[in-house]
CSV table of C-alpha atoms and ligand atoms in Angstrom, one decimal:
chain,number,residue,atom,x,y,z
S,1498,MET,CA,0.0,0.0,0.0
S,1499,LEU,CA,1.5,3.3,-1.1
S,1500,SER,CA,-1.1,5.9,-0.3
S,1501,TYR,CA,1.1,8.4,1.5
S,1502,LEU,CA,1.9,11.6,-0.4
S,1503,HIS,CA,4.4,14.0,1.3
S,1504,GLY,CA,2.8,17.0,-0.6
S,1505,TYR,CA,0.2,17.2,2.2
S,1506,HIS,CA,2.9,17.6,4.8
S,1507,ALA,CA,5.8,19.4,3.1
S,1508,GLY,CA,7.3,22.2,5.1
S,1509,ASN,CA,5.6,21.2,8.4
S,1510,HIS,CA,7.3,21.1,11.8
S,1511,ALA,CA,8.5,17.5,11.2
S,1512,ASP,CA,10.3,18.6,8.0
S,1513,LEU,CA,12.0,21.4,9.9
S,1514,ILE,CA,13.6,19.2,12.5
S,1515,LYS,CA,14.4,16.4,10.0
S,1516,HIS,CA,16.0,18.7,7.4
S,1517,ALA,CA,17.8,21.0,9.9
S,1518,VAL,CA,19.4,17.9,11.6
S,1519,TRP,CA,20.2,16.4,8.2
S,1520,LEU,CA,22.0,19.6,7.3
S,1521,ALA,CA,23.9,19.5,10.6
S,1522,VAL,CA,25.2,16.0,9.7
S,1523,LEU,CA,26.2,17.2,6.2
S,1524,ASP,CA,27.9,20.2,7.7
S,1525,ARG,CA,30.2,17.9,9.7
S,1526,LEU,CA,30.8,15.7,6.6
S,1527,HIS,CA,31.9,18.9,4.8
S,1528,GLN,CA,34.6,19.5,7.4
S,1529,LYS,CA,36.9,16.9,5.7
S,1530,ALA,CA,37.8,17.2,2.0
S,1531,LYS,CA,37.3,13.4,1.6
S,1532,PRO,CA,34.2,12.7,-0.5
S,1533,PHE,CA,31.0,11.1,1.0
S,1534,THR,CA,28.1,9.0,0.1
S,1535,LEU,CA,24.5,9.9,1.1
S,1536,ILE,CA,21.6,7.4,0.9
S,1537,ASP,CA,18.0,8.6,1.2
S,1538,THR,CA,15.8,5.5,1.7
S,1539,HIS,CA,12.4,7.3,1.3
S,1540,ALA,CA,13.1,10.3,-0.9
S,1541,GLY,CA,9.6,11.5,-1.8
S,1542,ALA,CA,8.9,13.8,-4.8
S,1543,GLY,CA,11.8,16.1,-4.1
S,1544,CYS,CA,10.0,19.4,-4.5
S,1545,TYR,CA,6.6,20.5,-3.3
S,1546,PRO,CA,4.4,23.5,-4.5
S,1547,LEU,CA,3.1,25.2,-1.4
S,1548,THR,CA,0.3,26.8,-3.5
S,1549,GLY,CA,-0.7,23.3,-4.8
S,1550,GLU,CA,-3.9,21.5,-3.9
S,1551,GLN,CA,-2.2,19.1,-1.4
S,1552,ALA,CA,-0.4,21.7,0.7
S,1553,GLN,CA,-3.4,24.0,0.6
S,1554,LYS,CA,-5.7,21.3,1.8
S,1555,THR,CA,-3.8,20.7,5.1
S,1556,GLN,CA,-1.9,24.1,5.3
S,1557,GLU,CA,0.6,22.3,7.6
S,1558,TYR,CA,3.4,24.5,6.2
S,1559,LYS,CA,1.8,27.5,7.9
S,1560,SER,CA,2.9,26.2,11.3
S,1561,GLY,CA,6.3,25.2,9.9
S,1562,VAL,CA,8.3,26.8,7.1
S,1563,ALA,CA,6.0,29.8,6.8
S,1564,LEU,CA,7.1,30.9,10.3
S,1565,LEU,CA,10.7,31.1,9.1
S,1566,GLN,CA,10.0,33.8,6.5
S,1567,GLY,CA,12.2,36.8,7.0
S,1568,TRP,CA,14.0,35.2,9.9
S,1569,GLN,CA,17.8,35.8,10.3
S,1570,PRO,CA,19.1,33.0,12.5
S,1571,VAL,CA,22.4,33.1,14.3
S,1572,HIS,CA,23.2,29.4,14.2
S,1573,PRO,CA,25.4,28.6,11.1
S,1574,VAL,CA,23.4,25.4,10.2
S,1575,LEU,CA,20.1,27.3,10.4
S,1576,GLN,CA,21.7,30.1,8.2
S,1577,ARG,CA,22.5,27.4,5.6
S,1578,TYR,CA,19.0,25.9,5.8
S,1579,LEU,CA,17.5,29.4,5.2
S,1580,GLN,CA,19.9,29.8,2.3
S,1581,VAL,CA,18.8,26.5,0.8
S,1582,LEU,CA,15.1,27.4,1.3
S,1583,LYS,CA,15.4,30.9,-0.2
S,1584,GLY,CA,15.3,30.0,-3.9
S,1585,PHE,CA,12.4,27.7,-3.4
S,1586,SER,CA,10.4,30.1,-1.1
S,1587,GLU,CA,10.6,32.7,-3.9
S,1588,ARG,CA,8.7,30.1,-6.1
S,1589,HIS,CA,6.3,29.1,-3.3
S,1590,GLN,CA,8.0,25.7,-3.1
S,1591,TYR,CA,9.5,23.6,-0.3
S,1592,PRO,CA,12.5,21.4,-1.1
S,1593,GLY,CA,12.3,17.8,0.1
S,1594,SER,CA,15.3,16.0,1.5
S,1595,PRO,CA,16.6,15.1,-2.0
S,1596,LEU,CA,17.0,18.7,-3.1
S,1597,ILE,CA,18.4,19.7,0.3
S,1598,SER,CA,21.1,17.0,-0.2
S,1599,VAL,CA,21.8,18.0,-3.8
S,1600,SER,CA,22.4,21.5,-2.7
S,1601,GLN,CA,25.3,20.3,-0.4
S,1602,LEU,CA,27.1,17.9,-2.8
S,1603,ARG,CA,30.7,18.6,-3.9
S,1604,ASP,CA,32.1,17.2,-7.2
S,1605,ALA,CA,33.2,13.8,-5.8
S,1606,ASP,CA,30.2,13.2,-3.5
S,1607,HIS,CA,27.5,10.6,-4.3
S,1608,LEU,CA,23.8,10.7,-3.5
S,1609,HIS,CA,21.4,7.7,-3.8
S,1610,LEU,CA,17.7,8.5,-3.7
S,1611,MET,CA,15.1,5.6,-3.3
S,1612,GLU,CA,11.4,6.1,-4.0
S,1613,LEU,CA,8.9,3.3,-4.5
S,1614,HIS,CA,5.7,5.2,-5.4
S,1615,PRO,CA,5.6,5.4,-9.2
S,1616,GLY,CA,4.1,8.9,-9.4
S,1617,GLU,CA,6.4,10.3,-6.7
S,1618,HIS,CA,9.4,8.6,-8.4
S,1619,GLU,CA,8.6,10.4,-11.7
S,1620,ARG,CA,8.2,13.7,-9.9
S,1621,LEU,CA,11.5,13.1,-8.1
S,1622,ARG,CA,13.3,12.5,-11.5
S,1623,THR,CA,11.9,15.7,-12.8
S,1624,ALA,CA,12.8,17.7,-9.7
S,1625,ILE,CA,16.4,16.4,-9.9
S,1626,LYS,CA,16.7,17.2,-13.6
S,1627,GLN,CA,15.4,20.8,-12.9
S,1628,ASN,CA,17.7,21.3,-9.9
S,1629,ARG,CA,21.0,19.8,-10.8
S,1630,GLY,CA,23.9,20.4,-8.4
S,1631,ASN,CA,27.4,19.2,-8.1
S,1632,GLY,CA,28.4,15.6,-7.5
S,1633,HIS,CA,26.7,12.4,-8.6
S,1634,THR,CA,23.0,11.9,-8.0
S,1635,HIS,CA,21.4,8.5,-8.6
S,1636,VAL,CA,17.6,8.1,-8.6
S,1637,HIS,CA,16.3,4.6,-7.9
S,1638,HIS,CA,12.8,3.3,-8.3
S,1639,ARG,CA,13.0,0.6,-5.7
S,1640,ASP,CA,12.3,-0.3,-2.0
S,1641,GLY,CA,14.4,2.0,0.1
S,1642,PHE,CA,15.5,-0.6,2.6
S,1643,GLU,CA,16.4,-3.3,0.0
S,1644,GLY,CA,18.1,-0.7,-2.1
S,1645,ALA,CA,20.1,0.9,0.7
S,1646,ILE,CA,21.2,-2.5,2.1
S,1647,SER,CA,22.3,-3.7,-1.4
S,1648,LEU,CA,24.5,-0.5,-1.8
S,1649,CYS,CA,26.3,-0.9,1.5
S,1650,PRO,CA,29.1,-0.5,2.1
S,1651,PRO,CA,29.1,2.2,-0.6
S,1652,LYS,CA,32.1,3.8,-2.2
S,1653,PRO,CA,33.1,6.2,-0.8
S,1654,ASN,CA,32.3,4.5,2.5
S,1655,ARG,CA,32.2,7.8,4.5
S,1656,GLY,CA,28.7,9.2,4.8
S,1657,ALA,CA,25.2,9.1,6.0
S,1658,ILE,CA,21.8,7.5,5.5
S,1659,LEU,CA,18.5,9.3,5.9
S,1660,ILE,CA,15.5,7.0,6.8
S,1661,ASP,CA,12.2,8.7,6.6
S,1662,PRO,CA,9.3,6.2,6.1
S,1663,PRO,CA,5.7,7.2,6.1
S,1664,TYR,CA,4.8,4.9,9.0
S,1665,GLU,CA,1.4,4.2,7.5
S,1666,GLN,CA,1.4,0.8,8.9
S,1667,ARG,CA,2.5,-0.5,12.3
S,1668,LYS,CA,4.8,-3.1,10.8
S,1669,GLU,CA,7.0,-0.3,9.4
S,1670,TYR,CA,8.5,0.3,12.8
S,1671,ASP,CA,9.8,-3.3,12.9
S,1672,ALA,CA,10.9,-3.0,9.3
S,1673,VAL,CA,13.1,0.0,10.3
S,1674,ILE,CA,14.7,-2.0,13.1
S,1675,THR,CA,15.5,-4.9,10.8
S,1676,ALA,CA,16.9,-2.6,8.1
S,1677,VAL,CA,19.0,-0.6,10.6
S,1678,LYS,CA,20.6,-3.8,11.9
S,1679,GLN,CA,21.4,-5.0,8.4
S,1680,LEU,CA,22.8,-1.6,7.3
S,1681,LEU,CA,25.1,-1.4,10.4
S,1682,LYS,CA,26.3,-4.9,9.8
S,1683,ARG,CA,27.3,-4.0,6.2
S,1684,TRP,CA,28.4,-0.4,6.9
S,1685,PRO,CA,29.2,-0.2,10.7
S,1686,GLN,CA,30.4,3.4,10.6
S,1687,ALA,CA,27.4,4.8,8.7
S,1688,GLN,CA,25.8,7.8,10.3
S,1689,ILE,CA,22.1,7.1,10.3
S,1690,VAL,CA,19.4,9.7,10.7
S,1691,LEU,CA,16.1,8.1,11.4
S,1692,TRP,CA,13.0,10.3,11.6
S,1693,TYR,CA,9.9,9.2,13.7
S,1694,PRO,CA,6.6,10.7,14.7
S,1695,LEU,CA,5.5,11.4,18.3
S,1696,LEU,CA,1.9,10.2,18.4
S,1697,SER,CA,-0.7,10.7,21.1
S,1698,GLN,CA,-3.2,8.0,22.3
S,1699,ARG,CA,-5.5,9.2,19.5
S,1700,ALA,CA,-3.2,7.4,17.0
S,1701,GLY,CA,-4.5,4.1,18.4
S,1702,ASP,CA,-2.1,1.1,18.1
S,1703,LYS,CA,0.6,3.3,16.6
S,1704,ALA,CA,0.9,5.3,19.9
S,1705,GLY,CA,4.1,4.3,21.7
S,1706,GLN,CA,5.6,2.5,18.6
S,1707,SER,CA,8.3,5.2,18.0
S,1708,GLU,CA,9.4,5.1,21.7
S,1709,ALA,CA,9.7,1.3,21.6
S,1710,MET,CA,11.6,1.5,18.3
S,1711,CYS,CA,14.1,4.0,19.7
S,1712,GLU,CA,14.6,1.8,22.8
S,1713,THR,CA,15.4,-1.2,20.7
S,1714,LEU,CA,17.9,0.8,18.6
S,1715,ALA,CA,19.5,2.2,21.7
S,1716,ALA,CA,20.3,-1.4,22.8
S,1717,LEU,CA,22.5,-1.9,19.7
S,1718,GLN,CA,26.2,-1.6,20.1
S,1719,HIS,CA,26.3,1.9,18.6
S,1720,SER,CA,26.0,5.4,20.0
S,1721,VAL,CA,22.4,6.8,19.6
S,1722,LEU,CA,21.5,10.5,20.0
S,1723,GLN,CA,17.9,11.5,20.1
S,1724,ALA,CA,16.6,15.0,19.1
S,1725,GLU,CA,12.9,15.9,19.4
S,1726,LEU,CA,10.7,18.8,18.6
S,1727,ARG,CA,7.3,19.0,20.3
S,1728,VAL,CA,4.8,21.6,19.0
S,1729,ASP,CA,1.7,20.6,21.0
S,1730,ASP,CA,0.5,19.0,24.2
S,1731,PRO,CA,-0.1,15.3,23.6
S,1732,ALA,CA,-3.4,15.7,25.5
S,1733,ASN,CA,-4.7,18.4,23.0
S,1734,ASP,CA,-3.6,17.2,19.7
S,1735,ALA,CA,-5.1,15.5,16.7
S,1736,GLY,CA,-2.5,12.8,16.5
S,1737,MET,CA,1.1,13.9,15.9
S,1738,TYR,CA,2.2,16.3,18.6
S,1739,GLY,CA,5.8,16.4,17.4
S,1740,SER,CA,8.6,14.3,16.0
S,1741,GLY,CA,12.1,13.3,16.5
S,1742,VAL,CA,15.2,11.9,14.9
S,1743,CYS,CA,17.6,9.2,16.2
S,1744,LEU,CA,21.2,9.7,15.1
S,1745,ILE,CA,23.1,6.5,15.1
S,1746,ASN,CA,26.9,6.9,15.1
S,1747,PRO,CA,26.6,10.7,15.4
S,1748,ALA,CA,29.7,12.8,14.7
S,1749,TRP,CA,31.8,13.9,17.7
S,1750,GLN,CA,30.1,16.7,19.7
S,1751,ILE,CA,27.2,17.1,17.3
S,1752,ASP,CA,24.9,16.9,20.3
S,1753,ALA,CA,25.8,20.4,21.4
S,1754,VAL,CA,25.5,21.7,17.8
S,1755,ILE,CA,22.0,20.2,17.4
S,1756,ASP,CA,20.9,21.4,20.9
S,1757,ASP,CA,21.8,25.0,20.2
S,1758,MET,CA,20.3,24.8,16.7
S,1759,LEU,CA,16.9,23.4,18.0
S,1760,ASN,CA,16.8,25.9,20.9
S,1761,GLU,CA,17.0,28.8,18.3
S,1762,LEU,CA,14.5,27.1,16.0
S,1763,THR,CA,11.9,26.4,18.7
S,1764,ALA,CA,12.1,30.0,19.9
S,1765,GLN,CA,11.1,31.0,16.3
S,1766,LEU,CA,8.2,28.5,16.2
S,1767,GLY,CA,6.3,30.0,19.1
S,1768,ALA,CA,5.7,29.4,22.8
S,1769,ALA,CA,4.3,25.9,22.6
S,1770,ALA,CA,7.4,24.5,20.8
S,1771,GLN,CA,10.0,22.6,22.8
S,1772,SER,CA,13.0,20.6,21.9
S,1773,SER,CA,15.3,18.2,23.6
S,1774,VAL,CA,18.5,16.4,22.8
S,1775,THR,CA,19.3,13.1,24.8
S,1776,TRP,CA,21.9,10.4,24.5
S,1777,LEU,CA,20.1,7.0,24.4
S,1778,ASN,CA,23.4,5.2,24.2
S,1779,LYS,CA,27.0,6.4,24.2
S,1780,THR,CA,29.5,3.8,23.4
S,1781,ASP,CA,32.7,5.9,23.6
N,721,LIG,C1,7.8,10.9,4.5
N,721,LIG,S1,7.9,10.8,2.7
N,721,LIG,C2,9.6,11.2,2.4
N,721,LIG,C3,9.9,12.7,2.5
N,721,LIG,C4,11.3,13.0,2.2
N,721,LIG,N1,12.3,12.1,2.9
N,721,LIG,C5,11.6,14.5,2.6
N,721,LIG,O1,12.1,14.7,3.7
N,721,LIG,O2,11.4,15.4,1.8
N,721,LIG,C6,8.0,9.0,2.5
N,721,LIG,C7,8.1,8.6,1.1
N,721,LIG,O3,8.5,7.2,1.1
N,721,LIG,C8,7.9,6.5,0.0
N,721,LIG,N2,7.9,5.1,0.3
N,721,LIG,C9,6.9,4.4,1.0
N,721,LIG,N3,7.4,3.1,1.1
N,721,LIG,C10,8.6,3.0,0.5
N,721,LIG,C11,9.5,2.0,0.3
N,721,LIG,N4,9.3,0.8,0.8
N,721,LIG,N5,10.7,2.3,-0.3
N,721,LIG,C12,10.9,3.6,-0.8
N,721,LIG,N6,10.0,4.6,-0.7
N,721,LIG,C13,8.9,4.3,0.0
N,721,LIG,C14,6.5,7.2,-0.1
N,721,LIG,O4,6.0,7.1,-1.4
N,721,LIG,C15,6.9,8.7,0.3
N,721,LIG,O5,7.2,9.4,-0.9
């Protein structure tokens, strides 16, 4: 079942934490001249019109990227994020993770994008053609976990994996755990950024699944850093009251970078927004 379309959610608070943390990871990869490989297991359509029917139906971007308009952040990663957003905002678009990654590639870097939905995959191909950057971008029409596992360890074997499934079905949480274990077996030093939703009791049997998934990942023999952004009280909300990312094998001292960055971001999102950064496991 592939019914999820990210166009309904593009530029919402979940995209903000996910894309800002992803840029913080890329920022650290840039600190060495050695090339890197990026793998995006659930790439989506790449670029989303905020004036389009999907975004207008939910208007989720209004409590997300729309609040960043005209903002001049102090944090260097947030400055970079705003710089990436600028060209797209001018066209009333929001760039998905593929175009954010493309914007950061250098000539010898590689980016692999996996998208299974036929329509979204076609839109992704078009978005990549229209927004060519440096480096080598490969678009795959295949299952993101199967594709990523088969590419690992990639060449160059320095880099990061973004895992951003739609979590439409409860079994996707277990699929993430299985895939992460296999990815780490093949590419033990991969930096993995895994996004997950924070769901209230109104989400039924999916409530508590993210927390259980993070706990299982924390028991693996790897460092795991958790960063979360909450925008609502779980008692009030309609389902998703925030979201988070687990960083597996995070770069040295990136916890302080992400903490500072999220503090500045939450201040811009309004009084209800709160962030936290926590070590779930620290192996060194
Ligand atoms: C949350 S969206 C991705 C958003 C994107 N990562 C971003 O940040 O801009 C999830 C995407 O995963 C795709 N998808 C669902 N199951 C998949 C699978 N098994 N393999 C690859 N893509 C899948 C969906 O079609 C959807 O486009």
